[in-house]
GROMACS .gro file of C-alpha atoms in nm:
model
  223
    1MET     CA    1   1.094   8.254  27.710
    2LYS     CA    2   0.744   8.400  27.668
    3LYS     CA    3   0.641   8.101  27.456
    4VAL     CA    4   0.767   7.859  27.722
    5LEU     CA    5   0.582   8.045  27.998
    6SER     CA    6   0.263   8.060  27.792
    7LYS     CA    7   0.276   7.684  27.733
    8ILE     CA    8   0.329   7.620  28.104
    9TRP     CA    9   0.039   7.851  28.190
   10ALA     CA   10  -0.188   7.683  27.935
   11ASN     CA   11  -0.115   7.339  28.082
   12LEU     CA   12  -0.156   7.432  28.449
   13PRO     CA   13  -0.516   7.298  28.462
   14TRP     CA   14  -0.396   6.961  28.333
   15LEU     CA   15  -0.124   6.952  28.599
   16PHE     CA   16  -0.380   7.019  28.870
   17TYR     CA   17  -0.583   6.714  28.765
   18LEU     CA   18  -0.277   6.499  28.699
   19PRO     CA   19  -0.353   6.257  28.989
   20TRP     CA   20  -0.693   6.173  28.835
   21THR     CA   21  -0.526   6.123  28.496
   22ILE     CA   22  -0.263   5.887  28.637
   23VAL     CA   23  -0.514   5.677  28.832
   24PHE     CA   24  -0.758   5.657  28.541
   25ASN     CA   25  -0.498   5.540  28.290
   26PHE     CA   26  -0.352   5.268  28.510
   27LYS     CA   27  -0.691   5.154  28.637
   28HIS     CA   28  -0.866   5.118  28.302
   29LEU     CA   29  -0.589   5.051  28.046
   30PRO     CA   30  -0.328   4.777  27.999
   31PHE     CA   31   0.001   4.864  28.167
   32LYS     CA   32   0.193   4.927  27.842
   33GLN     CA   33  -0.072   5.169  27.720
   34ALA     CA   34  -0.115   5.338  28.057
   35CYS     CA   35   0.258   5.420  28.076
   36LYS     CA   36   0.213   5.651  27.777
   37PHE     CA   37  -0.072   5.843  27.947
   38PRO     CA   38  -0.289   5.859  27.634
   39ILE     CA   39  -0.596   5.987  27.824
   40TRP     CA   40  -0.590   6.328  27.991
   41LEU     CA   41  -0.871   6.434  28.221
   42TYR     CA   42  -0.981   6.785  28.311
   43ASN     CA   43  -1.209   6.823  28.613
   44PRO     CA   44  -1.356   6.470  28.587
   45HIS     CA   45  -1.676   6.354  28.758
   46PHE     CA   46  -1.746   5.981  28.766
   47GLY     CA   47  -2.065   5.781  28.804
   48LYS     CA   48  -2.067   5.402  28.802
   49PHE     CA   49  -1.758   5.281  28.616
   50SER     CA   50  -1.761   4.902  28.598
   51GLY     CA   51  -1.718   4.894  28.219
   52LYS     CA   52  -1.416   4.874  27.990
   53VAL     CA   53  -1.210   5.139  27.814
   54VAL     CA   54  -1.032   5.024  27.497
   55ILE     CA   55  -0.781   5.208  27.278
   56SER     CA   56  -0.725   5.051  26.936
   57GLY     CA   57  -0.443   5.150  26.704
   58ASN     CA   58  -0.134   5.350  26.793
   59VAL     CA   59  -0.123   5.488  27.146
   60LYS     CA   60   0.032   5.832  27.194
   61PHE     CA   61   0.081   6.068  27.487
   62GLY     CA   62  -0.222   6.292  27.543
   63MET     CA   63  -0.408   6.172  27.234
   64ILE     CA   64  -0.744   6.169  27.416
   65ARG     CA   65  -0.844   6.482  27.607
   66LEU     CA   66  -1.167   6.477  27.804
   67GLY     CA   67  -1.321   6.785  27.964
   68GLU     CA   68  -1.079   7.037  27.817
   69LYS     CA   69  -1.187   7.401  27.853
   70ARG     CA   70  -1.129   7.577  27.521
   71VAL     CA   71  -1.388   7.855  27.511
   72PHE     CA   72  -1.480   8.126  27.759
   73VAL     CA   73  -1.858   8.115  27.708
   74TYR     CA   74  -1.892   7.780  27.889
   75PRO     CA   75  -1.777   7.716  28.247
   76GLY     CA   76  -1.492   7.474  28.313
   77ARG     CA   77  -1.712   7.197  28.451
   78GLY     CA   78  -1.497   6.929  28.295
   79ILE     CA   79  -1.633   6.589  28.194
   80SER     CA   80  -1.891   6.361  28.360
   81ILE     CA   81  -1.860   5.991  28.275
   82GLU     CA   82  -2.043   5.675  28.370
   83ASN     CA   83  -1.950   5.353  28.194
   84ARG     CA   84  -2.091   5.008  28.261
   85GLY     CA   85  -2.039   4.890  27.903
   86VAL     CA   86  -1.755   4.947  27.655
   87ILE     CA   87  -1.598   5.271  27.535
   88GLU     CA   88  -1.352   5.229  27.247
   89PHE     CA   89  -1.124   5.505  27.121
   90CYS     CA   90  -0.969   5.459  26.776
   91GLY     CA   91  -0.734   5.759  26.775
   92ARG     CA   92  -0.720   6.125  26.866
   93CYS     CA   93  -1.019   6.259  27.052
   94ILE     CA   94  -1.112   6.591  27.214
   95ILE     CA   95  -1.431   6.629  27.414
   96GLU     CA   96  -1.456   6.976  27.561
   97SER     CA   97  -1.582   7.107  27.893
   98ASP     CA   98  -1.930   7.057  28.042
   99SER     CA   99  -1.982   6.733  27.848
  100TYR     CA  100  -2.138   6.403  27.951
  101ILE     CA  101  -2.082   6.040  27.852
  102SER     CA  102  -2.317   5.766  27.969
  103VAL     CA  103  -2.278   5.402  27.860
  104SER     CA  104  -2.506   5.138  28.014
  105SER     CA  105  -2.421   4.771  28.076
  106THR     CA  106  -2.555   4.684  27.730
  107GLY     CA  107  -2.400   4.987  27.559
  108TYR     CA  108  -2.107   5.015  27.321
  109LEU     CA  109  -1.958   5.350  27.224
  110LYS     CA  110  -1.692   5.362  26.951
  111ILE     CA  111  -1.519   5.693  26.878
  112GLY     CA  112  -1.311   5.721  26.561
  113ASP     CA  113  -0.984   5.902  26.498
  114ASN     CA  114  -0.972   6.282  26.500
  115PHE     CA  115  -1.306   6.318  26.677
  116VAL     CA  116  -1.379   6.665  26.816
  117SER     CA  117  -1.678   6.752  27.029
  118HIS     CA  118  -1.722   7.110  27.144
  119ALA     CA  119  -1.857   7.215  27.483
  120ALA     CA  120  -2.175   7.082  27.647
  121CYS     CA  121  -2.204   6.765  27.439
  122THR     CA  122  -2.393   6.457  27.559
  123LEU     CA  123  -2.328   6.100  27.438
  124ILE     CA  124  -2.566   5.829  27.565
  125SER     CA  125  -2.531   5.465  27.458
  126HIS     CA  126  -2.758   5.185  27.577
  127TYR     CA  127  -2.709   4.977  27.262
  128LYS     CA  128  -2.452   5.069  26.996
  129MET     CA  129  -2.310   5.402  26.885
  130ILE     CA  130  -2.034   5.443  26.627
  131LEU     CA  131  -1.880   5.782  26.556
  132GLU     CA  132  -1.645   5.738  26.260
  133ASP     CA  133  -1.322   5.925  26.180
  134ASP     CA  134  -1.305   6.305  26.142
  135VAL     CA  135  -1.644   6.375  26.298
  136LEU     CA  136  -1.700   6.726  26.436
  137VAL     CA  137  -1.979   6.791  26.686
  138GLY     CA  138  -2.099   7.143  26.770
  139TRP     CA  139  -2.186   7.294  27.108
  140GLU     CA  140  -2.477   7.155  27.311
  141SER     CA  141  -2.538   6.860  27.081
  142LYS     CA  142  -2.688   6.534  27.204
  143ILE     CA  143  -2.644   6.189  27.049
  144MET     CA  144  -2.829   5.890  27.193
  145ASP     CA  145  -2.914   5.538  27.076
  146THR     CA  146  -3.213   5.497  27.307
  147ASP     CA  147  -3.552   5.666  27.338
  148PHE     CA  148  -3.572   5.582  27.711
  149HIS     CA  149  -3.956   5.594  27.716
  150ARG     CA  150  -4.109   5.335  27.484
  151ILE     CA  151  -4.458   5.425  27.371
  152SER     CA  152  -4.639   5.488  27.044
  153VAL     CA  153  -4.898   5.766  27.056
  154GLU     CA  154  -5.093   5.623  26.761
  155ASN     CA  155  -5.173   5.273  26.885
  156GLY     CA  156  -5.024   5.249  27.233
  157GLU     CA  157  -4.778   4.974  27.137
  158ARG     CA  158  -4.432   4.961  27.291
  159PRO     CA  159  -4.154   4.957  27.026
  160LYS     CA  160  -3.807   4.840  27.120
  161GLY     CA  161  -3.702   5.199  27.187
  162TYR     CA  162  -3.341   5.171  27.078
  163GLY     CA  163  -3.131   5.135  26.764
  164GLU     CA  164  -2.776   5.164  26.638
  165VAL     CA  165  -2.650   5.514  26.576
  166ARG     CA  166  -2.376   5.565  26.320
  167ILE     CA  167  -2.228   5.902  26.225
  168GLY     CA  168  -2.026   5.866  25.904
  169LYS     CA  169  -1.672   5.978  25.835
  170GLY     CA  170  -1.618   6.351  25.798
  171CYS     CA  171  -1.964   6.454  25.922
  172TRP     CA  172  -2.022   6.790  26.088
  173LEU     CA  173  -2.306   6.833  26.336
  174GLY     CA  174  -2.390   7.197  26.399
  175PHE     CA  175  -2.483   7.373  26.723
  176GLY     CA  176  -2.751   7.203  26.932
  177VAL     CA  177  -2.814   6.904  26.705
  178ILE     CA  178  -3.008   6.612  26.854
  179VAL     CA  179  -2.951   6.264  26.707
  180MET     CA  180  -3.203   5.998  26.812
  181ALA     CA  181  -3.198   5.618  26.818
  182GLY     CA  182  -3.162   5.430  26.489
  183VAL     CA  183  -3.010   5.719  26.295
  184LEU     CA  184  -2.749   5.649  26.028
  185ILE     CA  185  -2.583   5.958  25.877
  186PRO     CA  186  -2.375   5.894  25.561
  187PRO     CA  187  -2.015   6.019  25.534
  188PHE     CA  188  -1.938   6.388  25.471
  189CYS     CA  189  -2.279   6.523  25.567
  190VAL     CA  190  -2.347   6.856  25.738
  191VAL     CA  191  -2.637   6.876  25.984
  192SER     CA  192  -2.753   7.233  26.045
  193ALA     CA  193  -2.789   7.392  26.389
  194LYS     CA  194  -3.079   7.288  26.614
  195SER     CA  195  -3.179   7.000  26.387
  196VAL     CA  196  -3.349   6.692  26.531
  197VAL     CA  197  -3.245   6.382  26.337
  198LYS     CA  198  -3.471   6.085  26.411
  199LYS     CA  199  -3.451   5.876  26.093
  200ALA     CA  200  -3.174   5.730  25.880
  201CYS     CA  201  -3.047   5.976  25.620
  202LYS     CA  202  -2.991   5.892  25.256
  203HIS     CA  203  -2.674   5.993  25.079
  204VAL     CA  204  -2.751   6.233  24.796
  205HIS     CA  205  -2.480   6.279  24.536
  206GLN     CA  206  -2.526   6.552  24.281
  207LYS     CA  207  -2.324   6.530  23.963
  208ARG     CA  208  -2.197   6.873  23.864
  209SER     CA  209  -1.964   6.997  23.596
  210TRP     CA  210  -1.668   7.227  23.660
  211LEU     CA  211  -1.875   7.518  23.526
  212ASP     CA  212  -2.146   7.451  23.784
  213PHE     CA  213  -1.883   7.437  24.056
  214LEU     CA  214  -1.726   7.766  23.948
  215GLN     CA  215  -2.066   7.931  23.932
  216SER     CA  216  -2.156   7.821  24.285
  217LEU     CA  217  -1.815   7.939  24.408
  218LEU     CA  218  -1.867   8.283  24.253
  219ASN     CA  219  -2.212   8.303  24.408
  220ARG     CA  220  -2.065   8.233  24.750
  221VAL     CA  221  -1.792   8.494  24.712
  222TYR     CA  222  -1.980   8.771  24.537
  223GLY     CA  223  -2.337   8.692  24.632
   0.00000   0.00000   0.00000
């Protein structure tokens, strides 16, 4: 009985915002997909929303949760979304509270399966942004495919100011990471907290023997 009551209590916020969830699903998804209510909203705030929302692959109940409050240290401000382009979900997705998504009329945002973004994350797409499967994004991170202000300090020329952003499969972005336009991060990379990534990263593969691996493991455990 306690487990049942705890589950009901945990889902009360979702029930409160159920009308927004129902309207959003049937307004932006095909009828067959909307009937399964794949997208759940928690305290949503909408800007201009003339764009498309696409779900590719299998559609399941509650597979995409936007604005969910999971930690106490951030307020339950939900999710703020404006979409004049295309947002494509390719599977399970959790974007926690106090987060922001902005896609312009020329923007395309693709989110892979098993994507998790912790609180206070910002995603801005004016061109093309692809977040592949199993990507984990830490608190207060910002990912954008545009520089907004186009100017070069050295010669005063105006570069194009945008570029495709691609975060590879299995990447982990730490707390407060900023990813700028034109950045390509290879699969299974870890970006440390408060890093600013403004250029494409190269994949570095180090060949190690089992003895090297065991030695590094012992160093981690015993110092």
